[in-house]
Amino acid sequence: MSVLFFVTILQLLFIPLLKKLNGNLKSSSEWFTNRSALMVQNAGARGGSGSGGGTALGMGHAGVGHSMGALGVLAAASTLNNSPITELLFFGRSRPLSHDAKRRKRVEDKQRGAWDEVAIEWADSYQNIRQFHNAGVRAFRDRDHFAANVGEIVGHRNRNSVIGRGGRNSARGAAAVIEGVIEDGGGSIDRARGALLAAGYTDERVIGAAIAARKHVDSYTEDEPFELKQLSMFMASLRNFQDNRTAANLAEVEISALRFRRAHPGGVDLRDTPDHLALAQEYWGRPTAERWKELRNIADGYHPDGSGSLGVNGTGSITWDYEDGSNRSVSLTPMEAQRITTWVGNEHAMRTIVSLDDVMGLPAGELHTDQANRAIARLRRTGVRATRDDIRAAGLHQSPWHPAPPRDSSL
């Protein structure tokens, strides 16, 4: 029944159109013949009378009133070509009388299929981009978002520094936006430019320098052979800043140091156990691989020399010669030894922030003076000390390519 109904509709629509088309074609032919005959019959008339109106001999009443027949044909053809019924007859091919109708139909089908496949993914991708941008903008606006809670730097960009504050189009603000995109938003450095623009950044030099500084840190972090990733990123940023003392590179040093501190936020207080605190401070003042090994062995449940297990409730005894000339023996449970090693890690992170504060507190714009050299050397020394304990904790050995501490004369 549906087929018969469809055929009936076609007949009702197209038969009148075809009749009109036939009449237009006939009229156009008669008009053309009449005009040609008039031109021949009046070929020699003065003033070009052959071009005038009228009916040629032998034409009778044909051609009269049909001067627009050709336009009627074109109108009818255009109506057919643009009709949705015609499109249905030609299997969905729009404007089927056009010369490129078949090729255009293939292109449209391919585009529609591709869009159907990627539409959901595109929508998800758009939402992800919004998430990255929002995370970067929030980090930029919240001055205390990356707080270290130690030293004079109690929050990020909340005071003047050698590279200024963290306002719009500043290196510190740009580093904060990028950190927000990557750390809070879960994005990558490839999303940094959009987030910076969303935060109101307009200075292309600042944008480019900030992205380049972070890309360098991300690239060279893998070359820093340390167990703790945050420490690797800090050392990569510090080495980059040593080679190129720019505001963007120093801003990345600041971000990396704060990240290192957040990985070791503190919370280990040994003041209620003076002998444990003294042991930790003795190690801090004169660290050696042998001393660290003893602490780690007990923390792992073994005797200091690794000769055997301490048992469920056992303790290990450490005997060291202290810097004041005394010889002390301290018994530790595995948990107590772990607290001491954690205290050491926290101390590294805290002193990194204190040394960073010396650099950030330099007079504005002075990154190449003797005072700056000394402050940067202290920061380097702090970082190198942290890397040595990291290497010991991982059971590795110092190689010639590990960062070297600065000369004593530079302090």
Tab-separated table of N, CA, C and O in Angstrom, residues 136-181:
chain	number	residue	atom	x	y	z
A	136	GLY	N	43.688	25.800	35.491
A	136	GLY	CA	44.753	26.790	35.376
A	136	GLY	C	44.340	28.151	35.885
A	136	GLY	O	45.102	28.830	36.578
A	137	VAL	N	43.120	28.565	35.572
A	137	VAL	CA	42.638	29.869	36.017
A	137	VAL	C	42.497	29.899	37.541
A	137	VAL	O	42.842	30.891	38.193
A	138	ARG	N	41.999	28.803	38.116
A	138	ARG	CA	41.875	28.763	39.580
A	138	ARG	C	43.236	28.870	40.248
A	138	ARG	O	43.395	29.578	41.251
A	139	ALA	N	44.217	28.164	39.723
A	139	ALA	CA	45.562	28.226	40.299
A	139	ALA	C	46.142	29.627	40.183
A	139	ALA	O	46.848	30.099	41.073
A	140	PHE	N	45.834	30.313	39.114
A	140	PHE	CA	46.339	31.672	38.917
A	140	PHE	C	45.713	32.649	39.905
A	140	PHE	O	46.378	33.524	40.442
A	141	ARG	N	44.433	32.479	40.160
A	141	ARG	CA	43.719	33.429	41.018
A	141	ARG	C	43.963	33.201	42.502
A	141	ARG	O	43.853	34.118	43.301
A	142	ASP	N	44.276	31.960	42.894
A	142	ASP	CA	44.468	31.643	44.310
A	142	ASP	C	45.949	31.785	44.642
A	142	ASP	O	46.763	30.927	44.306
A	143	ARG	N	46.299	32.858	45.324
A	143	ARG	CA	47.718	33.115	45.609
A	143	ARG	C	48.327	32.066	46.524
A	143	ARG	O	49.526	31.822	46.492
A	144	ASP	N	47.528	31.435	47.361
A	144	ASP	CA	48.040	30.454	48.318
A	144	ASP	C	47.761	29.017	47.885
A	144	ASP	O	47.808	28.100	48.690
A	145	HIS	N	47.479	28.851	46.600
A	145	HIS	CA	47.103	27.518	46.124
A	145	HIS	C	48.242	26.513	46.307
A	145	HIS	O	48.014	25.354	46.604
A	146	PHE	N	49.476	26.974	46.096
A	146	PHE	CA	50.627	26.089	46.224
A	146	PHE	C	51.453	26.474	47.452
A	146	PHE	O	52.643	26.747	47.373
A	147	ALA	N	50.805	26.494	48.589
A	147	ALA	CA	51.472	26.949	49.804
A	147	ALA	C	52.484	25.937	50.294
A	147	ALA	O	52.293	24.729	50.201
A	148	ALA	N	53.617	26.449	50.801
A	148	ALA	CA	54.653	25.587	51.369
A	148	ALA	C	54.603	25.588	52.890
A	148	ALA	O	55.073	24.653	53.526
A	149	ASN	N	54.076	26.670	53.473
A	149	ASN	CA	53.915	26.753	54.928
A	149	ASN	C	55.235	26.637	55.682
A	149	ASN	O	55.319	26.006	56.726
A	150	VAL	N	56.267	27.223	55.153
A	150	VAL	CA	57.553	27.219	55.834
A	150	VAL	C	58.370	28.393	55.326
A	150	VAL	O	58.238	28.806	54.185
A	151	GLY	N	59.210	28.942	56.189
A	151	GLY	CA	60.035	30.059	55.766
A	151	GLY	C	59.194	31.292	55.500
A	151	GLY	O	58.048	31.407	55.938
A	152	GLU	N	59.732	32.226	54.777
A	152	GLU	CA	58.991	33.438	54.476
A	152	GLU	C	57.958	33.217	53.385
A	152	GLU	O	56.980	33.940	53.290
A	153	ILE	N	58.194	32.225	52.522
A	153	ILE	CA	57.225	31.932	51.479
A	153	ILE	C	56.143	31.049	52.075
A	153	ILE	O	56.257	29.842	52.147
A	154	VAL	N	55.074	31.665	52.547
A	154	VAL	CA	53.978	30.908	53.151
A	154	VAL	C	52.913	30.571	52.130
A	154	VAL	O	51.972	29.851	52.416
A	155	GLY	N	53.038	31.080	50.943
A	155	GLY	CA	52.106	30.764	49.864
A	155	GLY	C	52.742	31.150	48.554
A	155	GLY	O	53.823	31.744	48.519
A	156	HIS	N	52.100	30.820	47.489
A	156	HIS	CA	52.685	31.086	46.183
A	156	HIS	C	52.349	32.491	45.709
A	156	HIS	O	51.188	32.872	45.664
A	157	ARG	N	53.397	33.290	45.371
A	157	ARG	CA	53.222	34.609	44.770
A	157	ARG	C	52.523	35.597	45.692
A	157	ARG	O	51.822	36.490	45.228
A	158	ASN	N	52.661	35.452	46.988
A	158	ASN	CA	51.958	36.379	47.877
A	158	ASN	C	52.863	37.498	48.380
A	158	ASN	O	52.551	38.164	49.333
A	159	ARG	N	54.005	37.670	47.739
A	159	ARG	CA	54.843	38.810	48.091
A	159	ARG	C	55.762	39.101	46.917
A	159	ARG	O	55.913	38.295	45.999
A	160	ASN	N	56.410	40.263	46.959
A	160	ASN	CA	57.350	40.608	45.895
A	160	ASN	C	58.548	39.672	45.926
A	160	ASN	O	58.908	39.116	46.959
A	161	SER	N	59.175	39.521	44.783
A	161	SER	CA	60.362	38.668	44.682
A	161	SER	C	61.301	39.280	43.657
A	161	SER	O	61.017	40.334	43.072
A	162	VAL	N	62.398	38.606	43.421
A	162	VAL	CA	63.370	39.075	42.451
A	162	VAL	C	62.767	39.121	41.049
A	162	VAL	O	63.237	39.862	40.182
A	163	ILE	N	61.707	38.346	40.814
A	163	ILE	CA	61.022	38.371	39.519
A	163	ILE	C	59.591	38.900	39.667
A	163	ILE	O	58.720	38.619	38.846
A	164	GLY	N	59.340	39.682	40.709
A	164	GLY	CA	58.061	40.327	40.893
A	164	GLY	C	57.000	39.421	41.489
A	164	GLY	O	57.279	38.321	41.981
A	165	ARG	N	55.770	39.901	41.454
A	165	ARG	CA	54.637	39.129	41.947
A	165	ARG	C	54.112	38.220	40.843
A	165	ARG	O	54.721	38.103	39.783
A	166	GLY	N	52.984	37.621	41.111
A	166	GLY	CA	52.427	36.678	40.145
A	166	GLY	C	51.210	37.193	39.428
A	166	GLY	O	50.251	36.450	39.216
A	167	GLY	N	51.199	38.442	39.017
A	167	GLY	CA	50.049	38.982	38.317
A	167	GLY	C	49.985	38.525	36.875
A	167	GLY	O	50.796	37.718	36.400
A	168	ARG	N	49.011	39.077	36.157
A	168	ARG	CA	48.811	38.711	34.760
A	168	ARG	C	50.025	39.120	33.928
A	168	ARG	O	50.624	40.159	34.143
A	169	ASN	N	50.378	38.263	32.981
A	169	ASN	CA	51.540	38.455	32.111
A	169	ASN	C	52.851	38.441	32.891
A	169	ASN	O	53.844	39.049	32.462
A	170	SER	N	52.880	37.758	34.042
A	170	SER	CA	54.115	37.592	34.805
A	170	SER	C	54.575	36.145	34.704
A	170	SER	O	53.787	35.233	34.452
A	171	ALA	N	55.886	35.934	34.913
A	171	ALA	CA	56.446	34.581	34.842
A	171	ALA	C	55.912	33.698	35.963
A	171	ALA	O	55.606	32.517	35.748
A	172	ARG	N	55.783	34.259	37.169
A	172	ARG	CA	55.300	33.447	38.305
A	172	ARG	C	53.845	33.047	38.110
A	172	ARG	O	53.447	31.913	38.417
A	173	GLY	N	53.039	33.980	37.619
A	173	GLY	CA	51.643	33.648	37.358
A	173	GLY	C	51.506	32.599	36.273
A	173	GLY	O	50.683	31.680	36.371
A	174	ALA	N	52.316	32.692	35.218
A	174	ALA	CA	52.253	31.718	34.131
A	174	ALA	C	52.643	30.327	34.617
A	174	ALA	O	52.023	29.322	34.241
A	175	ALA	N	53.679	30.252	35.459
A	175	ALA	CA	54.081	28.958	36.007
A	175	ALA	C	52.964	28.355	36.856
A	175	ALA	O	52.754	27.132	36.856
A	176	ALA	N	52.231	29.211	37.562
A	176	ALA	CA	51.123	28.723	38.383
A	176	ALA	C	49.988	28.186	37.514
A	176	ALA	O	49.382	27.155	37.821
A	177	VAL	N	49.683	28.883	36.423
A	177	VAL	CA	48.638	28.412	35.512
A	177	VAL	C	49.001	27.041	34.954
A	177	VAL	O	48.180	26.112	34.944
A	178	ILE	N	50.235	26.907	34.486
A	178	ILE	CA	50.664	25.638	33.893
A	178	ILE	C	50.644	24.522	34.930
A	178	ILE	O	50.220	23.391	34.653
A	179	GLU	N	51.075	24.824	36.149
A	179	GLU	CA	51.040	23.822	37.208
A	179	GLU	C	49.599	23.420	37.519
A	179	GLU	O	49.308	22.250	37.776
A	180	GLY	N	48.690	24.387	37.486
A	180	GLY	CA	47.295	24.072	37.719
A	180	GLY	C	46.727	23.160	36.646
A	180	GLY	O	45.972	22.225	36.942
A	181	VAL	N	47.079	23.420	35.390
A	181	VAL	CA	46.607	22.578	34.285
A	181	VAL	C	47.086	21.142	34.458
A	181	VAL	O	46.314	20.183	34.310
